[in-house]
């Protein structure tokens, strides 16, 4: 239990004092109240009224959610919400996956209720959160300054890390690489010196499940691949918006990655092997290092024990760049574009915002993160602890939570203790190692466009990004040379409207954040 408490103290990102209930209980209404909800998300096209979490929340608050989800025959959340908006017949609550953009687009037009005053007057726990994190309140707001949805708010700081085969290093008598030059030497040794001991030159020094993660390595040459936790995103440098794929550091980093690929230091199937690469290359004792999630990647030490002799895949600090900077570009974003909003048809907006607020109370937060107390978890020494059946039942903990209605994409504040319990000890140690070093960079949290800005962005950006990614893969594969192509590449970006996109993004950013 000491470790869990330590993790909670180190990694929970926003400390908020509890808000007392004015009447001493959680009931919102004297008589049961039914509210309809659209809830479309990747794992469920609809809201299950029999979720254990729903039943418990109903009993505690008096609010009963009735499923009214559009687009149940599609897994495409955009298609589902577009169908919903096209009908004009909105349920009381609109929630689910990636609702931020449509809600912020149509909220100012009257489709959704602005929440600022409702939060101020009727949602003390949500208010306390945003008072402590005004940057998030800014980031989720629409161009008119109003908030139109309550987001899913992840907890914790670190997501991905560099992992390396410590057993291969030990076999070859090598130390963990401390900078980019030492990393190169280690990768060459992995390629040439048979660390898996099978007499074949079959080792894959660098592999990735998502090819985009390879582009993270440009930070080793002081480039950037993104400004947030997602791929291909914009970034802010000294208050100015730019895209990392139009910077000289990116150019230099890509040139080196192309060289590494040509030398066989990077998986030759990096663009085609896909999500199975980690399972296959580790279980076959072929993969040397990767950049991937702490929790899931550390789990291979246990799953491959007895299968690959001496297997030891450990997180280690990012190697220092050519200028001596250690950078972990990936971090958990403090909010997601998922959550829920109140539609203009809702006749019980006060009760609804109070219901949203319930999930920010201590009781509601425990419920939305861990499920029902006594069923999936118990309080032990002041900490919520999953039952042995949940932790050791052979089914992923997050999958079990989805099935009871916890950890789903409603507007709620995640509790990192949920994940820490099933994170392998090696990953815990790695997270604490990363936390002890100044590795993280500031994030770009997005902008909200007005109608004219959105039109410029939509007209130009898709083709620009497609061109960027096409050139990116071509340069890695060696069908182009980034250094000789660079001037023409930048000129083509300009012809495609890159500067127009940056201009409207900068205007939106300045308006939203006041810089």
CSV table of C-alpha atoms in Angstrom, one decimal:
chain,number,residue,atom,x,y,z
A,1,UNK,CA,0.0,0.0,0.0
A,2,UNK,CA,3.0,2.3,0.5
A,3,UNK,CA,3.7,2.3,-3.2
A,4,UNK,CA,0.1,3.2,-4.1
A,5,UNK,CA,0.0,6.1,-1.8
A,6,UNK,CA,3.3,7.3,-3.1
A,7,UNK,CA,2.1,7.1,-6.7
A,8,UNK,CA,-1.1,9.0,-5.7
A,9,UNK,CA,1.0,11.8,-4.2
A,10,UNK,CA,3.4,12.0,-7.1
A,11,UNK,CA,1.2,11.5,-10.1
A,12,UNK,CA,-2.2,12.9,-9.4
A,13,UNK,CA,-2.0,16.1,-11.2
A,14,UNK,CA,-4.6,18.4,-9.6
A,15,UNK,CA,-5.1,18.7,-5.9
A,16,UNK,CA,-8.6,19.9,-5.0
A,17,UNK,CA,-10.0,20.4,-1.6
A,18,UNK,CA,-13.3,18.5,-1.1
A,19,UNK,CA,-16.5,20.5,-1.3
A,20,UNK,CA,-19.0,19.8,1.5
A,21,UNK,CA,-22.5,18.8,0.5
A,22,UNK,CA,-24.9,21.5,1.6
A,23,UNK,CA,-27.5,19.0,2.7
A,24,UNK,CA,-25.2,16.2,3.7
A,25,UNK,CA,-26.3,13.7,0.9
A,26,UNK,CA,-26.0,13.2,-2.8
A,27,UNK,CA,-29.7,13.2,-3.8
A,28,UNK,CA,-30.3,15.8,-6.6
A,29,UNK,CA,-34.1,15.4,-6.9
A,30,UNK,CA,-36.9,14.5,-4.5
A,31,UNK,CA,-38.7,12.5,-7.1
A,32,UNK,CA,-36.9,10.3,-9.7
A,33,UNK,CA,-36.0,12.2,-12.9
A,34,UNK,CA,-35.4,10.6,-16.2
A,35,UNK,CA,-32.9,12.2,-18.7
A,36,UNK,CA,-32.2,10.9,-22.2
A,37,UNK,CA,-28.7,10.4,-23.4
A,38,UNK,CA,-26.7,9.9,-26.6
A,39,UNK,CA,-23.6,8.0,-25.7
A,40,UNK,CA,-21.6,6.7,-28.7
A,41,UNK,CA,-18.0,5.6,-28.1
A,42,UNK,CA,-15.6,3.0,-29.5
A,43,UNK,CA,-16.5,0.1,-27.2
A,44,UNK,CA,-20.3,0.7,-27.1
A,45,UNK,CA,-22.7,2.3,-29.5
A,46,UNK,CA,-25.3,3.2,-26.8
A,47,UNK,CA,-25.7,3.7,-23.1
A,48,UNK,CA,-26.5,0.6,-21.1
A,49,UNK,CA,-29.1,1.5,-18.5
A,50,UNK,CA,-28.1,-1.6,-16.5
A,51,UNK,CA,-24.5,-0.6,-16.0
A,52,UNK,CA,-23.7,-1.3,-12.4
A,53,UNK,CA,-22.3,2.3,-12.2
A,54,UNK,CA,-25.6,3.7,-13.7
A,55,UNK,CA,-27.7,1.8,-11.2
A,56,UNK,CA,-25.6,3.0,-8.3
A,57,UNK,CA,-25.6,6.6,-9.5
A,58,UNK,CA,-29.3,6.4,-10.0
A,59,UNK,CA,-29.8,5.3,-6.4
A,60,UNK,CA,-27.5,8.0,-5.0
A,61,UNK,CA,-28.7,10.9,-7.1
A,62,UNK,CA,-32.3,10.1,-8.2
A,63,UNK,CA,-31.3,10.7,-11.8
A,64,UNK,CA,-32.0,7.9,-14.3
A,65,UNK,CA,-30.4,8.0,-17.7
A,66,UNK,CA,-32.4,6.6,-20.6
A,67,UNK,CA,-30.5,5.5,-23.8
A,68,UNK,CA,-31.3,7.6,-26.9
A,69,UNK,CA,-28.2,7.1,-28.9
A,70,UNK,CA,-28.2,7.8,-32.6
A,71,UNK,CA,-26.1,5.8,-35.1
A,72,UNK,CA,-26.1,2.5,-33.3
A,73,UNK,CA,-25.5,0.7,-36.6
A,74,UNK,CA,-22.1,2.4,-37.1
A,75,UNK,CA,-18.9,2.4,-35.1
A,76,UNK,CA,-18.0,5.8,-36.6
A,77,UNK,CA,-18.6,8.4,-33.9
A,78,UNK,CA,-18.5,11.3,-36.4
A,79,UNK,CA,-21.2,9.7,-38.5
A,80,UNK,CA,-23.3,9.0,-35.4
A,81,UNK,CA,-23.2,12.6,-34.0
A,82,UNK,CA,-23.7,14.1,-37.5
A,83,UNK,CA,-26.8,11.9,-37.8
A,84,UNK,CA,-28.0,13.1,-34.4
A,85,UNK,CA,-27.4,16.8,-35.3
A,86,UNK,CA,-29.1,16.4,-38.6
A,87,UNK,CA,-32.3,15.1,-37.0
A,88,UNK,CA,-32.5,18.2,-34.8
A,89,UNK,CA,-34.2,16.0,-32.1
A,90,UNK,CA,-31.5,16.0,-29.5
A,91,UNK,CA,-31.7,14.0,-26.2
A,92,UNK,CA,-31.1,15.8,-22.9
A,93,UNK,CA,-27.4,14.8,-22.8
A,94,UNK,CA,-25.1,14.3,-25.7
A,95,UNK,CA,-22.0,12.4,-24.8
A,96,UNK,CA,-19.3,10.0,-25.9
A,97,UNK,CA,-16.2,10.0,-28.2
A,98,UNK,CA,-14.8,13.3,-29.6
A,99,UNK,CA,-17.8,15.5,-29.1
A,100,UNK,CA,-15.6,18.6,-28.4
A,101,UNK,CA,-15.5,19.9,-31.9
A,102,UNK,CA,-19.2,19.5,-32.9
A,103,UNK,CA,-20.4,20.8,-29.5
A,104,UNK,CA,-18.1,23.8,-29.7
A,105,UNK,CA,-19.1,24.4,-33.3
A,106,UNK,CA,-22.9,24.2,-32.7
A,107,UNK,CA,-23.0,25.4,-29.1
A,108,UNK,CA,-22.7,29.1,-30.0
A,109,UNK,CA,-25.4,28.6,-32.6
A,110,UNK,CA,-27.8,27.5,-29.8
A,111,UNK,CA,-27.7,23.7,-30.1
A,112,UNK,CA,-26.1,23.2,-26.7
A,113,UNK,CA,-26.3,25.1,-23.4
A,114,UNK,CA,-23.4,27.2,-22.2
A,115,UNK,CA,-22.2,25.8,-18.9
A,116,UNK,CA,-20.2,28.6,-17.3
A,117,UNK,CA,-23.0,30.1,-15.2
A,118,UNK,CA,-24.5,26.7,-14.4
A,119,UNK,CA,-21.1,25.5,-13.1
A,120,UNK,CA,-20.6,28.7,-11.0
A,121,UNK,CA,-24.0,28.4,-9.4
A,122,UNK,CA,-24.8,24.7,-9.2
A,123,UNK,CA,-21.6,22.6,-9.7
A,124,UNK,CA,-19.2,23.3,-6.8
A,125,UNK,CA,-17.0,20.3,-7.4
A,126,UNK,CA,-16.5,21.0,-11.2
A,127,UNK,CA,-16.0,24.7,-10.3
A,128,UNK,CA,-13.2,23.7,-7.8
A,129,UNK,CA,-11.5,21.6,-10.5
A,130,UNK,CA,-11.6,24.5,-13.1
A,131,UNK,CA,-10.5,27.0,-10.5
A,132,UNK,CA,-7.4,24.9,-9.9
A,133,UNK,CA,-6.9,24.3,-13.6
A,134,UNK,CA,-8.0,27.5,-15.5
A,135,UNK,CA,-5.8,26.4,-18.4
A,136,UNK,CA,-8.1,23.4,-19.0
A,137,UNK,CA,-11.2,25.7,-18.8
A,138,UNK,CA,-9.6,27.9,-21.5
A,139,UNK,CA,-8.7,24.9,-23.7
A,140,UNK,CA,-12.1,23.3,-23.7
A,141,UNK,CA,-14.0,26.5,-24.4
A,142,UNK,CA,-15.5,27.5,-27.7
A,143,UNK,CA,-14.5,30.6,-29.7
A,144,UNK,CA,-17.1,32.6,-27.9
A,145,UNK,CA,-15.5,32.0,-24.5
A,146,UNK,CA,-18.2,29.6,-23.2
A,147,UNK,CA,-17.8,26.0,-22.1
A,148,UNK,CA,-20.3,23.6,-23.7
A,149,UNK,CA,-19.1,20.2,-22.5
A,150,UNK,CA,-17.6,18.6,-19.4
A,151,UNK,CA,-14.6,16.5,-20.6
A,152,UNK,CA,-13.1,13.2,-19.6
A,153,UNK,CA,-10.1,14.3,-17.6
A,154,UNK,CA,-7.2,11.8,-17.5
A,155,UNK,CA,-5.0,11.6,-14.5
A,156,UNK,CA,-1.2,11.1,-14.2
A,157,UNK,CA,1.6,12.5,-16.2
A,158,UNK,CA,3.5,9.9,-18.1
A,159,UNK,CA,2.2,7.6,-20.8
A,160,UNK,CA,5.0,6.2,-23.0
A,161,UNK,CA,8.7,5.6,-22.3
A,162,UNK,CA,11.8,4.3,-24.0
A,163,UNK,CA,12.2,0.5,-23.4
A,164,UNK,CA,15.4,-1.5,-24.0
A,165,UNK,CA,16.4,-5.1,-23.7
A,166,UNK,CA,18.5,-5.0,-20.5
A,167,UNK,CA,19.3,-8.7,-21.0
A,168,UNK,CA,20.8,-8.0,-24.4
A,169,UNK,CA,22.9,-5.2,-22.9
A,170,UNK,CA,24.1,-7.5,-20.2
A,171,UNK,CA,24.9,-10.2,-22.7
A,172,UNK,CA,27.0,-7.8,-24.8
A,173,UNK,CA,28.6,-6.1,-21.8
A,174,UNK,CA,27.0,-2.7,-22.6
A,175,UNK,CA,25.5,0.0,-20.4
A,176,UNK,CA,22.2,1.8,-21.1
A,177,UNK,CA,22.9,4.5,-23.7
A,178,UNK,CA,22.9,7.9,-22.2
A,179,UNK,CA,22.9,10.0,-25.4
A,180,UNK,CA,22.1,9.7,-29.0
A,181,UNK,CA,25.7,8.7,-30.0
A,182,UNK,CA,25.8,5.9,-27.4
A,183,UNK,CA,22.3,4.8,-28.6
A,184,UNK,CA,23.6,4.4,-32.1
A,185,UNK,CA,26.5,2.3,-30.9
A,186,UNK,CA,24.1,0.1,-28.9
A,187,UNK,CA,21.8,-0.4,-31.9
A,188,UNK,CA,24.7,-1.4,-34.1
A,189,UNK,CA,25.8,-3.9,-31.5
A,190,UNK,CA,22.2,-5.3,-31.3
A,191,UNK,CA,22.3,-5.7,-35.1
A,192,UNK,CA,25.8,-7.2,-35.4
A,193,UNK,CA,26.7,-9.1,-32.2
A,194,UNK,CA,23.9,-11.7,-31.9
A,195,UNK,CA,22.5,-10.8,-28.5
A,196,UNK,CA,19.7,-13.3,-28.8
A,197,UNK,CA,22.3,-16.0,-29.3
A,198,UNK,CA,20.7,-18.0,-32.1
A,199,UNK,CA,23.7,-17.5,-34.5
A,200,UNK,CA,21.6,-15.5,-37.0
A,201,UNK,CA,21.7,-11.8,-37.8
A,202,UNK,CA,17.9,-11.5,-37.3
A,203,UNK,CA,17.7,-8.9,-34.5
A,204,UNK,CA,15.5,-5.8,-35.0
A,205,UNK,CA,17.2,-3.1,-33.0
A,206,UNK,CA,14.2,-0.6,-33.1
A,207,UNK,CA,10.6,-1.5,-33.6
A,208,UNK,CA,7.3,0.2,-33.1
A,209,UNK,CA,3.6,-0.9,-33.1
A,210,UNK,CA,2.6,2.5,-34.5
A,211,UNK,CA,5.0,3.8,-37.1
A,212,UNK,CA,4.3,7.4,-36.0
A,213,UNK,CA,6.1,6.6,-32.7
A,214,UNK,CA,9.3,6.3,-34.8
A,215,UNK,CA,9.0,10.0,-35.6
A,216,UNK,CA,9.3,10.7,-31.8
A,217,UNK,CA,13.0,9.9,-32.2
A,218,UNK,CA,13.6,13.2,-34.0
A,219,UNK,CA,13.8,14.8,-30.6
A,220,UNK,CA,17.3,13.1,-30.3
A,221,UNK,CA,18.4,15.7,-32.9
A,222,UNK,CA,16.5,18.5,-31.2
A,223,UNK,CA,13.5,18.2,-33.6
A,224,UNK,CA,9.9,17.7,-32.6
A,225,UNK,CA,7.2,15.3,-33.9
A,226,UNK,CA,4.2,16.8,-32.1
A,227,UNK,CA,2.9,19.3,-29.6
A,228,UNK,CA,0.6,17.0,-27.7
A,229,UNK,CA,-0.1,13.4,-26.8
A,230,UNK,CA,-1.5,12.8,-30.3
A,231,UNK,CA,0.5,12.4,-33.6
A,232,UNK,CA,1.1,15.0,-36.2
A,233,UNK,CA,-0.2,17.9,-34.0
A,234,UNK,CA,0.8,21.6,-33.9
A,235,UNK,CA,3.1,23.1,-31.2
A,236,UNK,CA,3.6,26.4,-29.6
A,237,UNK,CA,7.1,28.0,-29.4
A,238,UNK,CA,7.5,31.3,-27.6
A,239,UNK,CA,3.8,31.9,-28.1
A,240,UNK,CA,3.8,31.2,-31.8
A,241,UNK,CA,2.0,28.4,-33.5
A,242,UNK,CA,3.9,26.2,-35.9
A,243,UNK,CA,3.9,22.6,-37.1
A,244,UNK,CA,6.9,20.5,-36.2
A,245,UNK,CA,7.1,19.0,-39.7
A,246,UNK,CA,8.0,22.4,-41.1
A,247,UNK,CA,11.0,23.0,-38.8
A,248,UNK,CA,14.7,22.4,-39.4
A,249,UNK,CA,15.1,20.2,-36.3
A,250,UNK,CA,12.6,17.8,-37.8
A,251,UNK,CA,14.5,17.9,-41.0
A,252,UNK,CA,17.8,17.0,-39.3
A,253,UNK,CA,16.1,14.2,-37.2
A,254,UNK,CA,14.4,12.7,-40.2
A,255,UNK,CA,17.7,12.6,-42.1
A,256,UNK,CA,19.3,10.6,-39.3
A,257,UNK,CA,16.3,8.2,-39.1
A,258,UNK,CA,16.5,7.6,-42.8
A,259,UNK,CA,20.2,6.7,-42.3
A,260,UNK,CA,19.4,4.4,-39.4
A,261,UNK,CA,16.7,2.7,-41.5
A,262,UNK,CA,19.0,2.2,-44.4
A,263,UNK,CA,21.6,0.6,-42.0
A,264,UNK,CA,19.1,-1.9,-40.7
A,265,UNK,CA,18.7,-0.4,-37.2
A,266,UNK,CA,15.0,0.1,-37.6
A,267,UNK,CA,12.4,-2.6,-38.4
A,268,UNK,CA,12.2,-2.9,-42.2
A,269,UNK,CA,8.5,-3.5,-41.8
A,270,UNK,CA,7.9,-0.4,-39.6
A,271,UNK,CA,5.1,0.9,-41.8
A,272,UNK,CA,3.4,-2.5,-42.4
A,273,UNK,CA,3.9,-4.8,-39.4
A,274,UNK,CA,1.4,-2.9,-37.3
A,275,UNK,CA,0.0,-3.5,-33.8
A,276,UNK,CA,1.2,-7.1,-33.7
A,277,UNK,CA,4.9,-6.1,-33.9
A,278,UNK,CA,5.4,-5.9,-30.1
A,279,UNK,CA,3.9,-9.3,-29.4
A,280,UNK,CA,5.7,-11.0,-32.3
A,281,UNK,CA,9.2,-9.5,-32.0
A,282,UNK,CA,9.4,-9.8,-28.2
A,283,UNK,CA,8.0,-13.4,-28.0
A,284,UNK,CA,10.4,-14.4,-30.8
A,285,UNK,CA,13.3,-12.8,-29.0
A,286,UNK,CA,14.0,-10.4,-32.0
A,287,UNK,CA,13.1,-6.9,-30.7
A,288,UNK,CA,15.7,-4.7,-29.0
A,289,UNK,CA,14.0,-1.4,-28.1
A,290,UNK,CA,10.8,0.6,-28.5
A,291,UNK,CA,8.9,3.6,-27.4
A,292,UNK,CA,5.6,2.5,-25.9
A,293,UNK,CA,3.2,2.6,-23.0
A,294,UNK,CA,4.6,2.0,-19.5
A,295,UNK,CA,2.0,-0.3,-18.1
A,296,UNK,CA,1.4,-2.6,-21.1
A,297,UNK,CA,5.0,-2.9,-22.2
A,298,UNK,CA,6.4,-3.7,-18.8
A,299,UNK,CA,3.9,-6.6,-18.6
A,300,UNK,CA,6.0,-8.6,-21.0
A,301,UNK,CA,8.6,-9.4,-18.3
A,302,UNK,CA,5.9,-11.6,-16.6
A,303,UNK,CA,4.2,-12.9,-19.7
A,304,UNK,CA,7.4,-14.1,-21.4
A,305,UNK,CA,9.1,-15.5,-18.2
A,306,UNK,CA,10.0,-19.0,-19.0
A,307,UNK,CA,9.4,-18.5,-22.8
A,308,UNK,CA,12.4,-16.3,-23.5
A,309,UNK,CA,15.3,-17.1,-21.2
A,310,UNK,CA,16.4,-14.1,-19.1
A,311,UNK,CA,14.0,-11.8,-20.8
A,312,UNK,CA,14.2,-8.3,-19.3
A,313,UNK,CA,12.6,-5.3,-21.1
A,314,UNK,CA,13.0,-2.2,-19.0
A,315,UNK,CA,12.1,1.5,-19.3
A,316,UNK,CA,15.1,3.8,-19.3
A,317,UNK,CA,15.6,7.6,-19.5
A,318,UNK,CA,15.4,9.2,-22.9
A,319,UNK,CA,19.0,9.4,-24.3
A,320,UNK,CA,20.2,13.0,-24.4
A,321,UNK,CA,20.0,14.8,-27.7
A,322,UNK,CA,22.9,16.2,-29.7
A,323,UNK,CA,22.6,19.4,-27.6
A,324,UNK,CA,22.3,17.4,-24.3
A,325,UNK,CA,18.5,17.7,-23.8
A,326,UNK,CA,16.6,14.7,-22.4
A,327,UNK,CA,13.0,15.0,-23.7
A,328,UNK,CA,10.0,12.8,-23.3
A,329,UNK,CA,7.6,14.3,-25.9
A,330,UNK,CA,4.6,12.0,-25.0
A,331,UNK,CA,2.6,12.8,-21.9
A,332,UNK,CA,-1.0,12.3,-20.9
A,333,UNK,CA,-3.1,15.1,-22.1
A,334,UNK,CA,-5.0,16.7,-19.2
A,335,UNK,CA,-8.4,16.5,-21.0
A,336,UNK,CA,-9.9,14.6,-23.9
A,337,UNK,CA,-12.3,15.7,-26.5
A,338,UNK,CA,-14.7,13.1,-25.0
A,339,UNK,CA,-17.3,13.9,-22.4
A,340,UNK,CA,-20.9,15.1,-22.3
A,341,UNK,CA,-22.9,18.3,-23.0
A,342,UNK,CA,-26.4,19.6,-22.3
A,343,UNK,CA,-28.6,20.0,-25.4
A,344,UNK,CA,-30.9,23.0,-25.9
A,345,UNK,CA,-34.0,20.7,-25.6
A,346,UNK,CA,-33.1,19.8,-22.0
A,347,UNK,CA,-35.8,21.2,-19.6
A,348,UNK,CA,-33.9,20.2,-16.5
A,349,UNK,CA,-30.5,21.9,-17.0
A,350,UNK,CA,-29.9,22.6,-13.3
A,351,UNK,CA,-30.6,19.0,-12.3
A,352,UNK,CA,-28.3,17.9,-15.2
A,353,UNK,CA,-25.4,20.0,-14.3
A,354,UNK,CA,-25.8,18.8,-10.7
A,355,UNK,CA,-25.7,15.3,-12.0
A,356,UNK,CA,-22.5,16.1,-13.9
A,357,UNK,CA,-21.1,17.5,-10.7
A,358,UNK,CA,-21.9,14.3,-8.8
A,359,UNK,CA,-19.1,12.6,-10.8
A,360,UNK,CA,-16.6,15.1,-9.4
A,361,UNK,CA,-17.6,14.3,-5.7
A,362,UNK,CA,-15.5,11.8,-3.9
A,363,UNK,CA,-18.3,9.2,-4.1
A,364,UNK,CA,-19.0,9.9,-7.8
A,365,UNK,CA,-15.3,9.9,-8.7
A,366,UNK,CA,-14.7,6.5,-7.0
A,367,UNK,CA,-17.8,5.1,-8.7
A,368,UNK,CA,-16.8,6.3,-12.2
A,369,UNK,CA,-13.2,5.0,-11.8
A,370,UNK,CA,-13.5,1.8,-9.9
A,371,UNK,CA,-17.1,0.6,-10.2
A,372,UNK,CA,-19.3,-0.2,-7.2
A,373,UNK,CA,-17.7,-0.5,-3.8
A,374,UNK,CA,-18.0,-4.1,-2.5
A,375,UNK,CA,-18.4,-5.5,-6.0
A,376,UNK,CA,-15.2,-4.6,-7.9
A,377,UNK,CA,-13.2,-2.8,-5.1
A,378,UNK,CA,-12.9,-2.2,-1.4
A,379,UNK,CA,-11.5,0.6,0.7
A,380,UNK,CA,-8.3,-0.6,2.4
A,381,UNK,CA,-6.4,1.8,4.6
A,382,UNK,CA,-8.0,4.7,2.9
A,383,UNK,CA,-7.2,3.6,-0.6
A,384,UNK,CA,-9.6,2.1,-3.2
A,385,UNK,CA,-8.2,-1.4,-4.0
A,386,UNK,CA,-9.6,-3.7,-6.7
A,387,UNK,CA,-10.7,-7.2,-5.6
A,388,UNK,CA,-8.5,-10.2,-6.3
A,389,UNK,CA,-11.1,-11.3,-8.9
A,390,UNK,CA,-10.7,-8.1,-10.8
A,391,UNK,CA,-6.9,-8.0,-10.6
A,392,UNK,CA,-6.3,-11.7,-11.3
A,393,UNK,CA,-9.3,-12.8,-13.3
A,394,UNK,CA,-7.5,-13.1,-16.6
A,395,UNK,CA,-9.4,-10.2,-18.2
A,396,UNK,CA,-7.9,-6.8,-18.6
A,397,UNK,CA,-8.9,-4.5,-15.7
A,398,UNK,CA,-10.0,-1.7,-18.1
A,399,UNK,CA,-12.2,-4.1,-20.0
A,400,UNK,CA,-13.9,-5.2,-16.8
A,401,UNK,CA,-14.4,-1.5,-15.9
A,402,UNK,CA,-16.0,-0.8,-19.3
A,403,UNK,CA,-18.5,-3.7,-18.7
A,404,UNK,CA,-19.8,-2.2,-15.5
A,405,UNK,CA,-19.9,1.4,-16.8
A,406,UNK,CA,-16.7,2.7,-15.2
A,407,UNK,CA,-13.9,4.4,-17.2
A,408,UNK,CA,-16.2,5.2,-20.0
A,409,UNK,CA,-16.2,8.4,-22.0
A,410,UNK,CA,-18.6,10.5,-19.8
A,411,UNK,CA,-17.4,13.8,-18.3
A,412,UNK,CA,-15.4,12.6,-15.3
A,413,UNK,CA,-12.1,13.0,-13.6
A,414,UNK,CA,-9.9,9.9,-13.8
A,415,UNK,CA,-8.1,8.6,-10.7
A,416,UNK,CA,-4.6,7.3,-11.5
A,417,UNK,CA,-4.8,4.8,-8.7
A,418,UNK,CA,-7.1,2.8,-11.0
A,419,UNK,CA,-4.2,2.1,-13.3
A,420,UNK,CA,-1.3,2.0,-10.8
A,421,UNK,CA,-2.7,-1.2,-9.2
A,422,UNK,CA,-2.2,-3.3,-12.3
A,423,UNK,CA,1.0,-1.6,-13.5
A,424,UNK,CA,4.0,-3.9,-13.3
A,425,UNK,CA,6.6,-3.1,-10.7
A,426,UNK,CA,9.2,-2.4,-13.5
A,427,UNK,CA,6.8,0.2,-15.0
A,428,UNK,CA,6.2,1.8,-11.5
A,429,UNK,CA,9.9,2.2,-11.0
A,430,UNK,CA,10.2,3.6,-14.6
A,431,UNK,CA,7.4,6.1,-13.9
A,432,UNK,CA,9.1,7.3,-10.7
A,433,UNK,CA,12.4,7.5,-12.6
A,434,UNK,CA,10.8,9.7,-15.3
A,435,UNK,CA,9.0,11.8,-12.6
A,436,UNK,CA,12.3,12.5,-10.9
A,437,UNK,CA,13.8,14.0,-14.0
A,438,UNK,CA,12.7,17.2,-15.9
A,439,UNK,CA,11.7,15.5,-19.1
A,440,UNK,CA,8.2,16.8,-20.1
A,441,UNK,CA,7.5,19.6,-22.5
A,442,UNK,CA,4.6,22.0,-22.5
A,443,UNK,CA,1.6,20.8,-24.4
A,444,UNK,CA,-0.5,22.4,-27.1
A,445,UNK,CA,-4.1,22.0,-25.9
A,446,UNK,CA,-5.8,23.0,-29.1
A,447,UNK,CA,-7.8,26.0,-30.3
A,448,UNK,CA,-11.5,26.7,-31.0
A,449,UNK,CA,-12.1,28.2,-34.5
A,450,UNK,CA,-14.8,30.7,-35.4
A,451,UNK,CA,-16.7,29.9,-38.6
A,452,UNK,CA,-14.3,31.8,-40.9
A,453,UNK,CA,-11.2,30.3,-39.3
A,454,UNK,CA,-12.7,26.8,-39.5
A,455,UNK,CA,-13.3,27.3,-43.2
A,456,UNK,CA,-9.7,28.2,-43.9
A,457,UNK,CA,-8.5,25.2,-41.9
A,458,UNK,CA,-10.8,22.8,-43.5
A,459,UNK,CA,-10.0,24.0,-47.0
A,460,UNK,CA,-6.2,23.6,-46.6
A,461,UNK,CA,-5.2,21.3,-43.8
A,462,UNK,CA,-6.2,17.8,-44.9
A,463,UNK,CA,-4.2,18.0,-48.1
A,464,UNK,CA,-1.2,19.6,-46.3
A,465,UNK,CA,-1.1,16.9,-43.7
A,466,UNK,CA,-1.5,14.2,-46.4
A,467,UNK,CA,1.5,15.6,-48.2
A,468,UNK,CA,3.6,15.8,-45.0
A,469,UNK,CA,2.9,12.2,-44.2
A,470,UNK,CA,3.6,11.0,-47.7
A,471,UNK,CA,7.0,12.7,-47.7
A,472,UNK,CA,7.7,11.5,-44.2
A,473,UNK,CA,7.4,7.8,-45.2
A,474,UNK,CA,9.2,8.4,-48.5
A,475,UNK,CA,12.2,9.9,-46.7
A,476,UNK,CA,12.4,7.1,-44.2
A,477,UNK,CA,12.2,4.5,-46.9
A,478,UNK,CA,14.9,6.2,-49.0
A,479,UNK,CA,12.7,7.1,-52.0
A,480,UNK,CA,13.7,10.7,-51.4
A,481,UNK,CA,16.4,12.7,-49.6
A,482,UNK,CA,15.1,15.2,-47.1
A,483,UNK,CA,18.1,17.4,-47.1
A,484,UNK,CA,18.1,18.0,-50.9
A,485,UNK,CA,14.3,18.0,-51.0
A,486,UNK,CA,13.8,20.4,-48.1
A,487,UNK,CA,13.5,23.8,-49.9
A,488,UNK,CA,11.0,22.4,-52.5
A,489,UNK,CA,9.1,20.7,-49.6
A,490,UNK,CA,8.7,24.0,-47.7
A,491,UNK,CA,7.8,25.9,-50.9
A,492,UNK,CA,5.1,23.3,-51.6
A,493,UNK,CA,3.7,23.7,-48.1
A,494,UNK,CA,3.4,27.4,-48.7
A,495,UNK,CA,1.6,26.8,-52.1
A,496,UNK,CA,-0.9,24.5,-50.3
A,497,UNK,CA,-1.9,27.1,-47.8
A,498,UNK,CA,0.3,26.3,-44.8
A,499,UNK,CA,0.8,30.0,-43.9
A,500,UNK,CA,-2.9,30.6,-44.1
A,501,UNK,CA,-3.6,27.7,-41.6
A,502,UNK,CA,-0.9,29.0,-39.2
A,503,UNK,CA,-2.4,32.5,-39.4
A,504,UNK,CA,-5.9,31.4,-38.4
A,505,UNK,CA,-4.6,29.1,-35.8
A,506,UNK,CA,-2.5,31.9,-34.3
A,507,UNK,CA,-5.6,34.2,-34.2
A,508,UNK,CA,-7.6,31.5,-32.5
A,509,UNK,CA,-4.8,30.8,-30.0
A,510,UNK,CA,-4.3,34.4,-29.1
A,511,UNK,CA,-8.1,34.9,-28.6
A,512,UNK,CA,-8.4,31.7,-26.5
A,513,UNK,CA,-5.3,32.0,-24.3
A,514,UNK,CA,-4.6,35.7,-24.4
A,515,UNK,CA,-1.0,35.4,-25.6
